[in-house]
Structures are given as C-alpha cells and as structure tokens.
Amino acid sequence: MYRIRLYQSLLLFGLSIYPDCFSSAQLCVKREDVYKTPKAPPVALHISKFPDDDVIPIGYNITIACIGNSSKEGDSKNSEQPFWIQLFFNSIKVKTCGGFYSDRQESKICKLHIKKISKNHSGEYGCIVSNRFGCTTATLPLDLKEPSKPQFYTHPISRNNILTGQSANFSCEALGIPKPVITWFKDGRRVPKDEIKGIKAFSLLTFESVERQDQGIYWCVANNNEGWNRSNVANLTGDGICSY
C-alpha cells in the first residue's frame, strides 16, 4: 500500500521522475506478487517466436513482447487500465510505449524487434507496466546459442507380450536449438495429437488400455527450423493381445 501511495504521489510531478534504468522497479510490484495487490496491473513478458524455449538460436529475428492488462480493482476513471510500458535491457531503457494517461488501454502491448540476434543480445530483459494505481515489473533472461538440428536423446522402446486391457507407453526426447517439435507415426501414418502428451522436445504416447488395433510399428520425427531427424522404430506386439 505504501509503494502505491508513493508512486501516485510521484506521478503528480510528471513521468520524468523515472530514470532510464531499471532501478525505478523498487517502487513496483513484482509480477509474481500481483495477486497480493489487486490494483497492480498483471504483466506477461515473452519471446513471441520461441515462447517455450530456454535457449534462443543465434541469427534469428525475434520479438520481445511485454503485455500489461487491467488490474482487478479499478474506478470510474478507468485507472486500472495500463497506460505506460517501459522495456529494459540489462537495466537500461530501450523502448517506451505510451506514457500519458490518454494512452491507457484494457490490454496494452509493447514490442521490441531484434533482427539477426547475436551473443551481444544475451542478458536480462525487463519491463515496467504502469496504471494510475501503481506499476508491475517482469524480467526475462535471454540465453543464446548456435542453432542445431534435432538429435534424439531418448528413443521409443518396443513393448512385447502386451495383454488386452494393459497399459503401455512410448516416449521420445530430442535435443536441438530451437526446441524441436515431435510428431508420432504408426505404420507410416501420423498419430492423432489427442493421443499424445507433449510435443516440444519431450513427447509421450500413452495407451491406457491396449487393443488389437494398437499393434504396429511406431516411431517419432523431430523437426525444427534447422532440420529434422527420425527416431528408432519400436514395436507394439504380443501373443497376449486378443479380441473378444
């Protein structure tokens, strides 16, 4: 509560009270603590092309996006709506979106486009999202490595002598930068996605109750922008599989 009152007092003197560094974040609520402060704007900070990747490939064009949404509590003046987003790299301000109360929106986004990203772009990115009640911060570490085509770390293992009604599963894990997408095949035909758990880097194909039509030869294929690879094949067979 003290931080919000202090922030509102500072706003009366104009937006210039914020220096061009991330030190102003000490006045704000951290993203993970927003639930404790209903008037603070929720924040999301991600890399739009690789939202689930821990390591980003060098040489690609990427966009870092900071999204601020209206806080849970507001007033008749729409004070809950974010009107200002600041983007930082290693604590130095690199972009500003909005900055005036008239710039407020229910959901506001600020994007930083980087072409042919290099090692020089490694570091910590951050953003501050402000509404009239206060501000929220988010940070995102960026680790960069040379891109690589998929290589399988885990291959599916054959399952034999399976009885009707028994459970069984196959798993595949592939490494690569960016993270490869895994697709399953049975006897040359693609397995429907609703039978698969996970498609990025690690994937699990589960049979809760094996039936005769499940018998066959299975494998998976891993794809990313650098190429593709195929796993070893695995059989699902057994004298115990029977129909009624």
Coordinates of C-alpha atoms in Angstrom, one line a residue:
M1 CA 0.0 0.0 0.0
Y2 CA 2.9 2.4 0.8
R3 CA 4.5 1.8 -2.5
I4 CA 1.3 2.5 -4.4
R5 CA 0.7 5.8 -2.5
L6 CA 4.3 6.8 -3.1
Y7 CA 4.0 6.0 -6.8
Q8 CA 0.8 8.0 -7.1
S9 CA 2.4 11.0 -5.4
L10 CA 5.3 10.9 -7.7
L11 CA 3.0 10.8 -10.7
L12 CA 1.7 14.2 -9.7
F13 CA 5.1 15.7 -10.5
G14 CA 5.2 14.1 -14.0
L15 CA 6.5 11.0 -15.6
S16 CA 10.1 12.3 -15.7
I17 CA 10.7 11.0 -12.2
Y18 CA 11.7 7.7 -13.7
P19 CA 15.4 7.5 -14.7
D20 CA 16.5 5.5 -17.7
C21 CA 17.3 2.4 -15.7
F22 CA 15.5 -0.5 -14.0
S23 CA 16.2 0.9 -10.5
S24 CA 12.8 2.5 -10.6
A25 CA 11.4 -1.0 -10.2
Q26 CA 11.9 -0.8 -6.5
L27 CA 8.6 1.2 -6.4
C28 CA 6.7 -1.5 -8.2
V29 CA 5.1 -4.9 -7.5
K30 CA 6.8 -7.9 -8.9
R31 CA 4.9 -10.0 -11.5
E32 CA 4.7 -13.0 -9.1
D33 CA 3.2 -10.8 -6.3
V34 CA 0.4 -9.2 -8.3
Y35 CA -2.2 -11.4 -6.6
K36 CA -1.3 -9.7 -3.4
T37 CA -2.0 -6.2 -4.8
P38 CA -5.4 -6.1 -6.7
K39 CA -4.7 -2.6 -8.1
A40 CA -1.4 -3.6 -9.7
P41 CA -1.6 -4.4 -13.5
P42 CA -0.8 -8.0 -14.4
V43 CA 2.2 -8.4 -16.7
A44 CA 3.4 -11.0 -19.3
L45 CA 6.9 -10.9 -20.8
H46 CA 7.9 -13.4 -23.5
I47 CA 9.6 -14.0 -26.8
S48 CA 6.9 -14.3 -29.4
K49 CA 8.6 -16.7 -31.7
F50 CA 10.0 -19.0 -29.0
P51 CA 7.7 -18.7 -26.0
D52 CA 8.6 -22.1 -24.5
D53 CA 12.4 -22.1 -25.2
D54 CA 15.0 -21.6 -22.6
V55 CA 17.7 -21.1 -25.2
I56 CA 17.3 -19.0 -28.3
P57 CA 19.1 -19.7 -31.6
I58 CA 21.6 -17.1 -32.8
G59 CA 20.9 -15.4 -36.1
Y60 CA 17.1 -15.4 -35.9
N61 CA 14.8 -12.4 -35.9
I62 CA 12.9 -12.3 -32.6
T63 CA 10.3 -10.1 -30.9
I64 CA 10.3 -9.5 -27.2
A65 CA 6.8 -8.5 -26.1
C66 CA 5.6 -7.1 -22.8
I67 CA 1.8 -7.2 -22.2
G68 CA 0.1 -5.3 -19.5
N69 CA -3.6 -5.9 -18.5
S70 CA -6.1 -4.0 -16.4
S71 CA -5.8 -4.6 -12.6
K72 CA -8.6 -6.5 -10.8
E73 CA -9.7 -3.4 -8.9
G74 CA -10.4 0.0 -10.6
D75 CA -12.6 3.0 -10.5
S76 CA -15.0 5.1 -12.7
K77 CA -12.0 6.8 -14.3
N78 CA -10.5 3.6 -15.7
S79 CA -7.5 4.0 -13.5
E80 CA -7.0 0.2 -13.6
Q81 CA -6.0 0.3 -17.3
P82 CA -2.3 0.4 -18.2
F83 CA -1.1 3.5 -20.0
W84 CA 2.7 3.1 -20.0
I85 CA 5.1 0.3 -20.7
Q86 CA 8.9 0.6 -20.5
L87 CA 11.3 -2.1 -21.9
F88 CA 14.8 -2.6 -20.5
F89 CA 17.9 -4.5 -21.4
N90 CA 20.4 -5.1 -18.6
S91 CA 18.7 -2.3 -16.6
I92 CA 18.9 0.3 -19.5
K93 CA 15.7 1.6 -21.0
V94 CA 15.5 0.6 -24.7
K95 CA 11.9 1.4 -25.6
T96 CA 8.8 3.2 -24.2
C97 CA 5.2 2.7 -25.3
G98 CA 2.6 5.2 -24.1
G99 CA 3.4 7.4 -21.1
F100 CA 0.3 9.6 -20.9
Y101 CA -3.0 8.8 -19.2
S102 CA -4.7 9.2 -22.6
D103 CA -2.7 6.2 -23.8
R104 CA -4.5 3.8 -21.4
Q105 CA -5.9 0.5 -22.8
E106 CA -7.7 -2.5 -21.3
S107 CA -4.7 -4.5 -22.6
K108 CA -1.5 -2.8 -23.7
I109 CA 1.4 -4.3 -25.5
C110 CA 5.0 -3.0 -26.2
K111 CA 7.3 -4.9 -28.6
L112 CA 11.0 -4.9 -29.2
H113 CA 12.1 -6.3 -32.6
I114 CA 15.6 -7.6 -32.9
K115 CA 17.0 -8.7 -36.3
K116 CA 19.6 -11.4 -36.6
I117 CA 20.1 -11.8 -32.8
S118 CA 23.7 -12.2 -31.7
K119 CA 25.6 -13.0 -28.5
N120 CA 25.6 -9.3 -27.8
H121 CA 21.9 -9.6 -27.1
S122 CA 22.3 -12.1 -24.3
G123 CA 21.3 -10.8 -20.9
E124 CA 18.2 -9.8 -18.9
Y125 CA 15.2 -8.1 -20.4
G126 CA 12.7 -6.4 -18.2
C127 CA 9.6 -4.3 -18.4
I128 CA 7.6 -2.0 -16.2
V129 CA 3.8 -1.7 -16.8
S130 CA 2.1 1.3 -15.1
N131 CA -1.5 2.3 -14.4
R132 CA -2.8 5.2 -12.2
F133 CA -2.6 3.0 -9.1
G134 CA 0.9 1.7 -9.4
C135 CA 3.3 -0.4 -11.5
T136 CA 4.4 -4.0 -12.0
T137 CA 7.7 -5.4 -13.2
A138 CA 8.7 -8.6 -15.1
T139 CA 12.1 -9.9 -16.1
L140 CA 13.2 -12.4 -18.7
P141 CA 16.7 -13.9 -19.0
L142 CA 17.9 -14.5 -22.6
D143 CA 20.4 -17.2 -23.3
L144 CA 21.7 -17.5 -26.9
K145 CA 23.4 -20.4 -28.6
E146 CA 24.2 -21.6 -32.1
P147 CA 21.2 -23.3 -33.8
S148 CA 21.3 -27.0 -34.2
K149 CA 19.2 -29.7 -35.9
P150 CA 17.4 -32.2 -33.7
Q151 CA 19.2 -35.2 -32.2
F152 CA 17.4 -37.9 -30.3
Y153 CA 18.3 -38.4 -26.7
T154 CA 15.6 -40.9 -26.0
H155 CA 14.2 -43.4 -28.5
P156 CA 10.9 -45.4 -28.1
I157 CA 11.4 -48.9 -26.7
S158 CA 9.4 -51.9 -28.1
R159 CA 6.6 -53.3 -25.9
N160 CA 6.0 -57.0 -26.4
N161 CA 3.7 -59.6 -24.9
I162 CA 1.1 -57.0 -24.0
L163 CA -2.3 -58.3 -22.9
T164 CA -5.6 -56.7 -23.9
G165 CA -6.5 -54.0 -21.4
Q166 CA -3.0 -53.5 -20.2
S167 CA -1.5 -50.0 -20.3
A168 CA 1.6 -49.2 -22.3
N169 CA 3.6 -46.1 -23.4
F170 CA 6.3 -44.9 -25.7
S171 CA 8.5 -41.9 -25.1
C172 CA 10.7 -39.7 -27.3
E173 CA 13.1 -36.9 -26.4
A174 CA 15.0 -34.8 -28.9
L175 CA 17.5 -32.0 -28.3
G176 CA 18.0 -29.1 -30.7
I177 CA 18.0 -25.3 -30.9
P178 CA 15.3 -24.2 -31.3
K179 CA 13.4 -26.8 -29.4
P180 CA 12.2 -29.4 -31.9
V181 CA 8.5 -30.4 -32.3
I182 CA 7.9 -34.1 -32.1
T183 CA 5.4 -36.0 -34.3
W184 CA 4.4 -39.6 -33.8
F185 CA 3.8 -42.2 -36.6
K186 CA 2.3 -45.7 -36.6
D187 CA 2.8 -47.9 -39.7
G188 CA 3.6 -44.8 -41.7
R189 CA 0.6 -42.8 -40.6
R190 CA 0.6 -39.8 -38.3
V191 CA -0.8 -40.5 -34.8
P192 CA -3.6 -38.0 -33.8
K193 CA -2.5 -35.3 -31.3
D194 CA -5.2 -36.2 -28.8
E195 CA -3.3 -39.4 -28.1
I196 CA -0.1 -37.6 -27.3
K197 CA 1.2 -35.7 -24.3
G198 CA 3.8 -33.0 -25.1
I199 CA 5.1 -32.1 -28.5
K200 CA 8.1 -29.9 -27.7
A201 CA 11.4 -31.7 -27.1
F202 CA 9.8 -34.5 -25.0
S203 CA 6.7 -36.4 -26.0
L204 CA 4.8 -39.4 -24.5
L205 CA 2.4 -41.7 -26.4
T206 CA 0.2 -43.5 -23.9
F207 CA -2.2 -46.4 -24.3
E208 CA -4.5 -46.6 -21.2
S209 CA -6.0 -49.9 -22.4
V210 CA -4.2 -51.7 -25.3
E211 CA -6.4 -53.2 -28.0
R212 CA -5.6 -55.3 -31.1
Q213 CA -5.7 -52.4 -33.5
D214 CA -2.9 -50.7 -31.5
Q215 CA -0.4 -53.3 -32.7
G216 CA 2.1 -51.9 -35.1
I217 CA 5.4 -50.2 -35.7
Y218 CA 5.9 -46.8 -34.0
W219 CA 8.5 -44.0 -34.4
C220 CA 8.7 -40.3 -34.0
V221 CA 10.1 -37.4 -36.1
A222 CA 11.6 -34.3 -34.6
N223 CA 11.5 -31.0 -36.6
N224 CA 12.9 -27.5 -36.1
N225 CA 14.0 -24.7 -38.4
E226 CA 17.4 -26.3 -38.8
G227 CA 16.3 -29.7 -40.0
W228 CA 14.7 -33.0 -38.9
N229 CA 15.5 -36.4 -37.6
R230 CA 13.8 -39.7 -37.1
S231 CA 14.0 -42.0 -34.1
N232 CA 14.5 -45.7 -34.0
V233 CA 11.3 -47.8 -34.5
A234 CA 9.5 -49.6 -31.7
N235 CA 7.1 -52.5 -32.0
L236 CA 3.9 -52.9 -30.0
T237 CA 3.1 -56.6 -30.3
G238 CA 2.5 -59.7 -28.2
D239 CA 0.7 -63.0 -28.2
G240 CA -1.4 -61.7 -25.4
I241 CA -3.3 -59.2 -27.5
C242 CA -6.6 -60.7 -28.4
S243 CA -10.1 -59.6 -29.4
Y244 CA -13.4 -60.6 -27.9

